[in-house]
Coordinates of C-alpha atoms and ligand atoms in Angstrom, one line a residue:
Chain A
M1 CA 52.7 323.9 149.7
S2 CA 55.6 325.4 151.3
S3 CA 57.7 327.9 150.1
R4 CA 60.6 324.6 149.9
K5 CA 64.4 326.5 148.5
Q6 CA 64.5 323.5 145.6
A7 CA 64.1 324.5 142.3
R8 CA 61.0 322.4 141.1
D9 CA 61.8 322.6 137.5
G10 CA 62.3 318.9 137.5
L11 CA 65.9 319.3 136.8
A12 CA 67.1 317.5 139.3
L13 CA 70.5 317.9 139.7
A14 CA 71.3 316.5 142.9
H15 CA 71.2 313.7 141.2
A16 CA 72.4 314.2 137.7
L17 CA 75.7 314.8 138.2
P18 CA 78.6 313.1 139.9
D19 CA 78.9 314.9 142.9
R20 CA 81.8 312.4 144.4
S21 CA 84.3 311.9 141.6
L22 CA 83.6 315.5 140.8
I23 CA 84.4 316.7 143.9
A24 CA 87.7 314.1 144.4
M25 CA 89.1 314.8 141.3
V26 CA 88.8 319.1 141.6
A27 CA 90.3 317.8 145.7
A28 CA 93.4 316.1 143.8
M29 CA 93.9 319.1 141.4
S30 CA 94.0 321.2 144.2
L31 CA 96.4 320.0 146.4
L32 CA 98.5 319.5 143.7
A33 CA 98.1 323.6 142.5
A34 CA 98.2 324.1 146.9
L35 CA 101.7 322.6 147.4
T36 CA 103.1 323.7 144.2
F37 CA 102.6 326.7 145.0
A38 CA 103.3 326.9 148.5
G39 CA 107.1 325.3 147.1
A40 CA 107.1 328.1 145.1
F41 CA 106.8 331.0 148.1
G42 CA 108.7 329.0 150.1
A43 CA 112.0 329.1 147.2
R44 CA 110.9 333.0 147.0
E45 CA 111.0 333.8 150.6
L46 CA 113.7 331.6 150.8
S47 CA 116.3 333.6 147.7
A48 CA 114.6 336.1 149.4
R49 CA 116.3 336.2 152.3
W50 CA 119.2 334.9 151.2
A51 CA 119.7 337.5 149.1
R52 CA 118.8 340.5 151.6
G53 CA 121.5 339.1 154.2
A54 CA 124.0 338.8 151.1
A55 CA 123.7 342.5 149.7
N56 CA 125.4 344.8 151.2
L57 CA 128.6 342.6 151.6
M58 CA 131.1 342.8 150.1
T59 CA 134.7 341.3 149.5
V60 CA 138.4 343.0 148.6
Q61 CA 141.4 340.5 147.8
V62 CA 144.7 342.3 147.7
P63 CA 147.4 341.0 146.4
D64 CA 151.0 341.1 147.6
P65 CA 149.1 343.2 150.5
E66 CA 152.7 344.6 152.0
K67 CA 154.1 346.0 148.5
P68 CA 154.6 349.7 148.6
A69 CA 150.9 350.5 147.0
I70 CA 151.5 353.0 143.6
V71 CA 150.3 357.0 145.5
P72 CA 150.3 359.7 144.7
S73 CA 154.0 361.6 145.2
D74 CA 152.8 363.7 147.8
S75 CA 151.5 361.1 150.3
A76 CA 153.2 359.0 152.5
A77 CA 154.1 355.9 151.2
A78 CA 151.5 352.5 152.8
S79 CA 151.2 349.2 151.5
R80 CA 148.8 348.0 149.2
A81 CA 146.6 346.9 152.1
D82 CA 146.9 350.0 153.7
A83 CA 145.6 351.9 150.8
V84 CA 142.7 349.4 149.9
L85 CA 141.7 350.1 154.0
S86 CA 142.2 354.0 153.4
L87 CA 140.6 353.6 150.1
L88 CA 137.5 351.7 151.6
Q89 CA 137.0 354.0 155.1
T90 CA 136.7 357.3 152.5
L91 CA 133.3 355.2 151.7
P92 CA 130.2 357.1 152.3
S93 CA 128.2 353.8 152.5
L94 CA 131.1 351.8 154.4
R95 CA 129.4 350.6 157.8
R96 CA 132.6 348.4 158.7
A97 CA 135.8 347.0 157.0
H98 CA 137.6 344.2 158.9
R99 CA 141.3 342.8 157.7
L100 CA 141.7 339.3 158.0
D101 CA 144.5 337.8 160.5
T102 CA 146.4 335.5 159.9
Q103 CA 144.0 332.9 161.8
E104 CA 140.8 334.0 160.5
L105 CA 142.2 333.5 157.3
D106 CA 143.5 329.7 158.3
R107 CA 140.1 328.9 158.9
L108 CA 139.2 329.7 155.8
L109 CA 141.3 328.0 153.6
A110 CA 140.7 324.8 156.2
P111 CA 139.1 322.9 154.2
W112 CA 141.4 323.2 151.0
L113 CA 144.3 323.4 152.5
G114 CA 144.6 321.5 155.8
N115 CA 145.6 322.5 159.1
T116 CA 149.0 323.1 158.1
G117 CA 149.5 326.8 158.2
T118 CA 149.4 329.1 156.0
S119 CA 151.8 331.5 156.6
A120 CA 154.5 330.0 154.1
L121 CA 151.6 330.5 151.2
P122 CA 151.9 334.2 149.5
L123 CA 147.9 334.8 150.3
P124 CA 146.3 338.0 148.6
A125 CA 145.1 339.9 152.2
V126 CA 141.4 339.5 152.5
V127 CA 139.0 342.7 154.0
E128 CA 135.2 341.6 154.7
V129 CA 133.3 344.7 154.0
D130 CA 129.9 346.0 154.7
L131 CA 128.0 348.5 153.6
T132 CA 124.8 350.1 154.6
S133 CA 122.3 348.6 152.5
G134 CA 121.2 349.1 149.2
A135 CA 124.4 351.1 148.9
T136 CA 125.6 351.9 145.4
L137 CA 130.2 352.0 144.8
P138 CA 131.2 355.4 143.3
D139 CA 132.2 354.9 140.1
T140 CA 136.0 356.2 140.8
F141 CA 136.7 353.7 143.9
V142 CA 137.3 351.0 141.8
T143 CA 139.7 353.7 139.4
T144 CA 140.9 354.7 142.1
V145 CA 141.5 350.9 143.8
Q146 CA 143.5 349.7 140.6
S147 CA 145.8 352.3 140.5
E148 CA 147.2 352.7 144.1
A149 CA 146.7 348.0 144.0
P150 CA 146.4 347.2 140.6
G151 CA 145.2 343.6 140.6
T152 CA 143.0 344.1 143.7
L153 CA 139.4 342.4 143.3
I154 CA 136.4 344.1 144.5
E155 CA 133.8 340.8 145.0
R156 CA 130.8 342.2 145.4
N157 CA 128.1 339.3 146.6
D158 CA 125.4 341.0 144.0
D159 CA 126.6 338.9 140.6
W160 CA 125.5 335.4 144.2
R161 CA 122.1 337.1 144.3
E162 CA 121.3 338.1 141.0
Q163 CA 121.6 334.2 140.8
L164 CA 119.5 333.8 143.1
H165 CA 117.3 336.0 142.0
A166 CA 117.4 334.8 138.7
I167 CA 116.6 330.7 140.3
A168 CA 113.5 332.2 142.2
R169 CA 112.1 333.6 139.1
S170 CA 112.2 330.7 137.3
L171 CA 111.2 328.2 140.0
L172 CA 107.8 331.2 140.0
V173 CA 107.3 330.9 136.7
C174 CA 107.5 327.0 136.0
A175 CA 105.1 327.0 140.1
A176 CA 102.1 329.2 136.9
L177 CA 102.9 327.0 134.3
A178 CA 101.9 324.0 136.7
I179 CA 99.1 325.4 138.3
T180 CA 97.4 326.6 134.7
L181 CA 98.4 323.4 133.5
V182 CA 96.3 322.0 136.9
G183 CA 93.3 324.9 136.5
G184 CA 93.1 323.5 132.7
I185 CA 92.6 320.2 133.7
A186 CA 89.9 320.7 136.9
A187 CA 88.1 322.4 133.8
A188 CA 88.1 320.3 131.1
V189 CA 87.4 317.2 134.9
I190 CA 85.0 320.2 135.2
G191 CA 83.4 320.2 132.1
M192 CA 83.1 316.8 131.4
A193 CA 81.2 316.4 134.7
T194 CA 79.0 318.8 133.1
R195 CA 78.3 317.0 129.4
L196 CA 77.9 314.0 131.6
G197 CA 74.9 315.7 133.6
L198 CA 73.8 317.1 130.3
G199 CA 73.2 313.7 129.5
A200 CA 71.4 312.8 131.7
R201 CA 68.7 315.1 132.2
R202 CA 68.2 315.7 128.5
D203 CA 64.8 314.8 127.9
S204 CA 64.5 317.3 130.9
L205 CA 65.8 319.8 129.1
I206 CA 64.7 319.8 125.9
I207 CA 61.2 319.6 127.5
L208 CA 62.6 323.0 129.9
H209 CA 63.3 324.5 127.1
G210 CA 60.2 324.1 124.9
L211 CA 58.2 325.5 127.8
G212 CA 60.4 328.8 127.3
A213 CA 63.3 328.1 130.1
P214 CA 66.0 330.7 128.8
D215 CA 69.8 329.7 128.2
G216 CA 70.6 331.5 131.0
Y217 CA 68.8 330.1 133.5
V218 CA 69.4 326.2 132.9
A219 CA 72.9 328.1 132.2
G220 CA 72.6 329.4 135.5
R221 CA 70.8 325.9 137.4
F222 CA 74.1 324.3 136.9
A223 CA 76.4 326.7 137.5
R224 CA 75.4 327.4 140.8
R225 CA 75.2 323.0 141.4
V226 CA 78.7 322.9 140.0
A227 CA 80.3 325.7 141.0
L228 CA 79.0 324.7 144.5
L229 CA 81.0 320.7 144.6
A230 CA 83.6 322.7 142.9
F231 CA 84.2 324.6 145.6
G232 CA 83.5 321.9 148.5
G233 CA 86.8 319.9 146.3
G234 CA 88.6 322.6 146.4
A235 CA 88.0 323.4 149.9
L236 CA 89.1 320.0 150.5
G237 CA 91.9 320.0 148.3
T238 CA 93.7 322.9 150.1
I239 CA 92.8 322.0 154.3
L240 CA 94.4 318.0 152.8
A241 CA 97.4 320.3 151.8
V242 CA 98.5 322.0 154.9
L243 CA 99.4 319.9 157.1
P244 CA 102.2 318.6 154.3
I245 CA 102.7 322.4 153.9
A246 CA 103.3 323.7 157.4
V247 CA 105.5 320.5 158.0
V248 CA 107.8 321.4 155.9
S249 CA 107.9 325.0 156.1
R250 CA 108.9 324.5 159.6
L251 CA 111.5 322.2 158.1
M252 CA 112.5 324.8 156.1
A253 CA 112.8 327.9 158.9
P254 CA 116.3 327.0 160.2
L255 CA 117.8 327.7 156.6
S256 CA 115.5 330.8 157.4
G257 CA 116.9 332.2 159.9
A258 CA 114.9 330.6 163.0
A259 CA 116.8 329.1 165.3
V260 CA 114.8 325.7 165.5
S261 CA 115.4 321.6 165.3
H262 CA 113.3 319.2 166.5
E263 CA 114.4 315.5 167.4
T264 CA 111.2 314.1 167.3
W265 CA 108.2 313.7 165.0
P266 CA 105.8 314.2 166.6
S267 CA 108.0 317.5 168.1
L268 CA 107.2 319.0 164.8
L269 CA 104.4 317.7 164.2
R270 CA 103.1 320.2 167.3
D271 CA 105.2 323.3 165.7
S272 CA 103.9 322.8 162.6
L273 CA 100.7 322.9 163.7
H274 CA 101.2 325.8 166.5
S275 CA 102.7 327.8 163.8
L276 CA 100.3 327.3 161.6
T277 CA 97.1 328.6 164.7
I278 CA 99.7 331.1 165.9
G279 CA 100.2 333.2 163.0
G280 CA 104.3 331.2 162.6
T281 CA 103.4 331.1 158.9
S282 CA 103.4 333.2 157.0
T283 CA 99.3 335.4 156.0
D284 CA 100.9 336.1 152.6
L285 CA 101.6 332.3 151.6
L286 CA 98.2 331.6 154.2
I287 CA 96.1 334.2 151.5
G288 CA 97.1 332.2 148.6
L289 CA 95.9 328.8 150.0
G290 CA 92.7 330.5 150.9
C291 CA 92.6 331.7 147.5
I292 CA 92.4 327.9 145.4
P293 CA 88.5 327.5 147.0
L294 CA 87.4 330.5 145.5
I295 CA 89.7 329.9 142.6
M296 CA 87.9 326.8 141.7
T297 CA 84.2 327.6 142.6
I298 CA 84.5 330.3 139.8
L299 CA 86.2 328.1 137.4
G300 CA 83.5 325.5 138.0
W301 CA 81.0 327.8 137.5
G302 CA 82.0 329.8 134.1
T303 CA 83.3 325.7 132.6
A304 CA 79.8 324.6 133.3
Q305 CA 78.0 328.0 131.8
T306 CA 80.1 327.5 129.2
I307 CA 79.3 323.7 128.6
V308 CA 75.8 324.5 129.5
R309 CA 75.3 327.6 127.1
I310 CA 77.3 325.3 124.3
W311 CA 75.3 322.7 124.5
L312 CA 71.8 324.5 124.3
R313 CA 72.9 325.3 120.7
R314 CA 71.4 322.6 119.5
L315 CA 68.0 323.4 120.4
P316 CA 67.2 326.3 118.2
Chain M
M1 CA 48.3 335.9 115.4
I2 CA 50.2 332.8 113.0
R3 CA 51.1 333.6 109.2
L4 CA 53.2 331.7 107.1
E5 CA 54.1 331.9 104.4
K6 CA 55.6 329.1 101.6
V7 CA 57.9 327.4 104.7
T8 CA 59.5 324.7 104.1
W9 CA 61.1 322.6 106.7
Q10 CA 62.6 318.4 106.9
H11 CA 63.1 316.6 109.0
G12 CA 68.0 316.4 109.1
P13 CA 69.8 317.4 106.5
S14 CA 68.5 318.7 103.3
A15 CA 71.0 316.5 100.9
G16 CA 69.3 312.1 101.0
R17 CA 66.0 313.0 101.2
E18 CA 63.8 312.3 98.1
R19 CA 60.9 314.9 100.4
E20 CA 60.4 317.6 102.5
T21 CA 58.3 317.3 105.6
L22 CA 56.7 319.8 104.4
A23 CA 55.7 321.9 101.7
N24 CA 55.3 325.3 100.6
I25 CA 53.8 326.0 103.3
S26 CA 51.1 328.6 103.0
F27 CA 48.0 329.5 106.2
A28 CA 47.3 332.5 107.9
V29 CA 45.5 332.0 111.3
P30 CA 44.3 335.3 113.7
Q31 CA 43.7 336.0 117.2
G32 CA 41.7 334.2 118.9
G33 CA 41.3 331.8 115.6
F34 CA 40.8 328.0 116.1
R35 CA 41.7 325.0 113.3
W36 CA 42.1 321.7 113.3
L37 CA 45.1 320.3 111.3
L38 CA 44.0 317.2 109.1
G39 CA 45.2 314.6 107.5
P40 CA 46.4 310.4 107.8
S41 CA 49.1 309.3 109.7
G42 CA 52.5 310.3 108.7
A43 CA 51.0 313.9 107.2
G44 CA 53.2 316.1 109.3
K45 CA 50.7 317.7 111.3
S46 CA 53.2 317.2 114.4
S47 CA 56.1 318.1 112.4
L48 CA 54.1 321.5 110.9
L49 CA 52.9 321.9 115.5
R50 CA 56.4 321.7 116.7
L51 CA 57.8 324.6 113.6
L52 CA 55.1 326.1 115.7
H53 CA 55.6 325.9 118.7
L54 CA 59.6 326.7 117.5
E55 CA 61.5 323.3 117.7
A56 CA 63.2 323.8 115.1
L57 CA 62.8 326.9 112.3
P58 CA 62.0 326.8 109.2
R59 CA 64.2 326.2 106.6
S60 CA 62.7 328.8 103.9
G61 CA 60.0 330.9 103.4
T62 CA 58.4 333.0 106.0
C63 CA 57.0 332.7 109.3
E64 CA 55.5 335.6 111.9
L65 CA 54.4 334.4 115.1
L66 CA 53.0 337.0 116.8
G67 CA 54.4 340.1 115.7
T68 CA 57.9 338.4 115.3
S69 CA 59.4 337.0 112.4
I70 CA 61.2 333.5 112.9
T71 CA 64.4 334.1 111.1
P72 CA 67.6 332.3 111.9
H73 CA 68.6 335.4 113.3
V74 CA 66.5 336.4 115.4
K75 CA 68.1 336.6 119.2
R76 CA 67.7 332.9 121.8
S77 CA 65.7 335.0 124.3
A78 CA 63.6 336.5 121.4
L79 CA 62.6 332.5 121.1
A80 CA 62.4 331.7 124.5
R81 CA 60.2 334.6 125.5
L82 CA 58.6 333.7 122.2
R83 CA 58.3 329.6 123.3
Q84 CA 56.3 330.9 127.2
R85 CA 53.6 332.7 124.6
I86 CA 53.1 329.6 123.1
S87 CA 52.2 326.0 124.8
M88 CA 52.1 322.3 123.0
V89 CA 50.4 319.2 124.4
H90 CA 52.7 316.4 122.0
Q91 CA 51.6 313.8 121.1
D92 CA 53.6 311.8 123.9
Y93 CA 52.9 314.4 126.8
R94 CA 56.2 315.1 127.5
L95 CA 56.0 315.5 131.2
M96 CA 58.8 315.5 133.9
P97 CA 59.6 311.9 134.8
T98 CA 60.7 313.8 139.3
L99 CA 58.5 316.2 139.4
S100 CA 54.1 315.4 140.6
I101 CA 51.9 315.8 139.1
A102 CA 50.8 319.8 140.8
D103 CA 55.0 320.6 139.9
N104 CA 54.8 319.7 136.4
V105 CA 51.8 321.5 136.0
G106 CA 53.0 324.8 138.0
L107 CA 56.6 324.6 135.6
P108 CA 55.8 327.6 133.0
L109 CA 54.8 329.2 136.0
R110 CA 57.6 329.4 137.8
L111 CA 59.7 329.6 134.8
Q112 CA 57.4 333.4 134.7
K113 CA 58.4 333.7 138.0
R114 CA 54.6 333.5 139.4
D115 CA 54.2 333.8 143.1
E116 CA 54.1 330.9 144.5
D117 CA 50.4 330.9 146.5
E118 CA 49.5 331.3 142.6
V119 CA 50.8 328.8 141.9
A120 CA 49.5 326.4 144.1
Q121 CA 46.1 328.6 144.2
E122 CA 46.1 327.9 140.0
V123 CA 47.6 324.3 139.6
S124 CA 44.8 322.7 142.1
T125 CA 41.8 324.7 140.5
L126 CA 42.4 323.7 137.5
L127 CA 43.3 320.3 138.2
T128 CA 40.4 319.4 140.3
W129 CA 38.5 320.5 137.2
M130 CA 40.3 318.7 135.3
G131 CA 39.5 315.2 137.6
L132 CA 42.8 315.5 138.8
G133 CA 42.3 316.7 142.1
A134 CA 43.8 314.0 143.9
R135 CA 46.7 312.8 141.6
Q136 CA 48.7 315.9 142.9
S137 CA 51.0 315.1 144.2
S138 CA 51.5 312.0 141.8
C139 CA 54.3 310.9 139.2
P140 CA 53.5 310.9 136.4
A141 CA 55.0 307.7 136.1
E142 CA 52.0 307.1 138.2
L143 CA 48.7 307.6 136.1
S144 CA 47.4 306.2 133.4
G145 CA 47.5 307.2 129.7
G146 CA 45.0 309.8 129.8
E147 CA 45.5 311.2 133.3
Q148 CA 48.7 311.9 131.9
Q149 CA 47.5 313.7 128.5
R150 CA 45.1 315.9 131.1
T151 CA 48.2 316.8 133.0
A152 CA 49.8 317.7 129.9
I153 CA 47.0 319.4 128.6
A154 CA 46.4 321.1 131.8
R155 CA 50.2 321.9 132.3
A156 CA 49.8 324.1 128.4
V157 CA 47.1 325.9 129.2
V158 CA 47.3 327.3 132.6
S159 CA 49.6 329.9 131.8
R160 CA 47.2 331.3 129.4
P161 CA 48.9 331.7 126.6
A162 CA 48.8 333.3 123.2
I163 CA 48.5 330.0 121.2
I164 CA 47.9 326.5 122.1
L165 CA 49.0 324.0 120.2
A166 CA 47.6 320.4 120.5
D167 CA 49.0 316.8 119.2
E168 CA 46.4 314.9 119.3
P169 CA 45.2 315.8 123.0
T170 CA 41.8 312.8 123.3
N171 CA 43.4 309.9 121.5
A172 CA 43.4 308.4 125.3
L173 CA 40.6 310.5 126.6
D174 CA 36.7 309.0 126.8
E175 CA 34.2 310.6 125.1
A176 CA 32.7 312.8 128.1
Q177 CA 36.7 314.2 128.6
A178 CA 37.3 314.5 125.0
V179 CA 34.1 316.8 124.7
R180 CA 35.0 318.6 128.3
V181 CA 39.0 319.1 126.6
L182 CA 37.4 321.0 123.1
T183 CA 35.0 323.2 125.3
M184 CA 37.6 324.8 127.4
L185 CA 39.6 324.7 124.8
R186 CA 36.8 326.8 122.6
E187 CA 35.9 328.9 125.3
L188 CA 39.8 329.7 125.1
T189 CA 39.9 331.3 121.9
A190 CA 36.8 333.1 123.2
M191 CA 39.4 334.9 125.0
G192 CA 41.5 335.8 122.3
T193 CA 44.0 332.7 122.9
T194 CA 44.8 331.1 119.4
V195 CA 44.3 326.8 118.9
I196 CA 45.5 325.1 116.6
V197 CA 44.3 321.1 117.8
A198 CA 45.5 318.2 115.4
T199 CA 43.2 315.1 115.3
H200 CA 42.6 312.0 113.7
N201 CA 39.1 311.7 115.5
D202 CA 36.5 312.4 112.9
A203 CA 33.7 312.4 115.4
L204 CA 34.9 315.2 117.3
V205 CA 35.2 317.5 114.3
R206 CA 32.2 316.9 113.3
R207 CA 30.6 317.8 116.6
Y208 CA 32.7 321.0 117.1
P209 CA 32.3 323.0 113.5
A210 CA 35.8 325.1 113.1
P211 CA 38.0 326.2 109.4
A212 CA 40.4 323.4 109.0
L213 CA 44.3 323.2 107.9
H214 CA 44.4 319.4 105.5
L215 CA 47.4 317.9 105.0
E216 CA 48.5 315.0 102.8
H217 CA 52.3 314.0 102.5
G218 CA 53.4 317.8 103.4
K219 CA 52.3 319.3 101.4
L220 CA 48.5 321.8 102.5
I221 CA 45.6 320.6 100.3
G222 CA 43.2 322.5 102.3
D223 CA 42.8 325.3 104.3
E224 CA 38.5 326.2 104.8
Ligands
LIG401 N1 62.8 312.5 114.0 C1 62.6 311.8 113.1 N2 63.4 312.1 112.0 C2 63.1 311.9 111.0 N3 61.9 311.4 110.2 C3 60.6 311.6 110.7 C4 61.0 312.3 111.8 N4 60.1 312.2 112.7 C5 58.7 312.1 112.0 N5 59.7 312.1 110.5 C6 58.9 311.8 109.5 O1 58.0 313.3 109.3 C7 57.2 312.6 108.4 C8 55.8 313.6 108.8 O2 56.0 313.1 110.7 P1 54.7 313.8 111.4 O3 55.1 313.3 112.8 O4 54.7 315.3 111.4 O5 53.1 312.7 111.2 P2 52.4 313.2 111.6 O6 51.1 313.7 110.9 O7 52.0 314.0 112.7 O8 51.6 311.5 112.1 P3 50.9 311.1 112.7 O9 49.2 311.6 112.4 O10 51.2 309.5 112.6 O11 51.5 311.5 114.3 C9 56.9 311.3 108.5 O12 56.5 310.8 107.5 C10 58.2 311.0 109.5 O13 57.7 310.1 109.1
LIG402 MG1 51.0 313.2 114.7

């Protein structure tokens, strides 16, 4: 007799399980999981990128900029705007402090006030401050500014960054919940398919059990077969998800700083595929997507093991 | 070694049944012993053999098989190992419909992870001896009742188990084949195998005199 690889124990699992529907269902679940994961990943990347850009910026508004500042008696009298500017110059983390001139202010306010010119309005001085990354303001800085030019507004974009992070975090939590749910549904589907297979092989299982086949043997046979099918479904679903993900990530590219524009669909597709193959797509994203078939395989193996062992408990 | 003491068992849940399938059964068979299991239809012969084959666990009483005491606390893995040493020829044969005759007979050896060459050798020899040499690659459905019964007997003896339980193993066989099978079973006892054969065939019992367990209405009425 030749040493056929196939186990000749009468279970004939190649015909016992609903192969095609199991693969299709697991593929659908994997597709959903892949899209959810990629969406969450993209949101996180985008927010991180925007937050990075905003982190080092600070805006200082000085109302009544030309009025004299309240300065220590030994210093020369200066305007409030100049006092704030010179205080800013003392910051060790300062990279650049730029007071917007009238034209720049006009441009900034044009959407609200139109092009009527702003010189007539009592506008505050606006100073754009660029700090070195990760810099914190000394505690005394704000109080000193307030004592010399009361009413000055210091706006760090930190608050905005916090908000971006919060949004990204809640998106990630939602995605994690959705992926968990998808995993649960996949496990349920796999469990039902396994039950069907057990039902189809009921008599053979009783015979095998009577011949002394340990639970581990039978559970292992089912688990290997189910894991193989789950891997097939997982791989199929993930592959199907890759193209839409590539397209969306290409469309998102300009938002995260890359200068690309696509006039036509073919060029967009070409570019998407190109970015997938030439490493334009984040490796973390690709690794995450690659994990989906593996997770489905483990899920299939574990679910089948559990269901079969529970089923066998009805036999002593 | 088989030892039962005051064993009681019944089909289904204990409530709502007028009497137990097996009531208060006590007997012992030493290793290498042979017993006929006799009694009218419905007496509980198959039920007793199923109990000894560990297809069900006794409700009460003590049961000891091959040195292992069978209680509800025995590990499942221990029961599985025990089943590999206790073979049963079922009244309805219980062959795997998807496997060839040779693979059916080789199954106990494969479950014991025996070498493939050894499996092929043993199976082929045994099937030839059983007069099934030409049917090795057939499916059970393509066989006559007697051929299926001989396959079931071959599967029960191929792994040289410590206990063989046979439920009317000759009812589909002709006289000559029945004698052949009984001779083989008696020879196996000489090699240390414990054998219990349930039968209605009085002629066969007369031909092979041996101690018998008499069952009636689930009770053991004679053990001689
Ligand atoms: N699956 C079952 N569910 C309920 N009762 C059963 C079941 N199988 C058998 N019985 C009952 O158990 C009793 C013993 O049956 P068993 O098959 O052990 O008899 P037997 O001595 O082997 O008979 P036979 O010589 O006809 O094979 C019978 O009264 C039968 O009706
Ligand atoms: Mg019977």
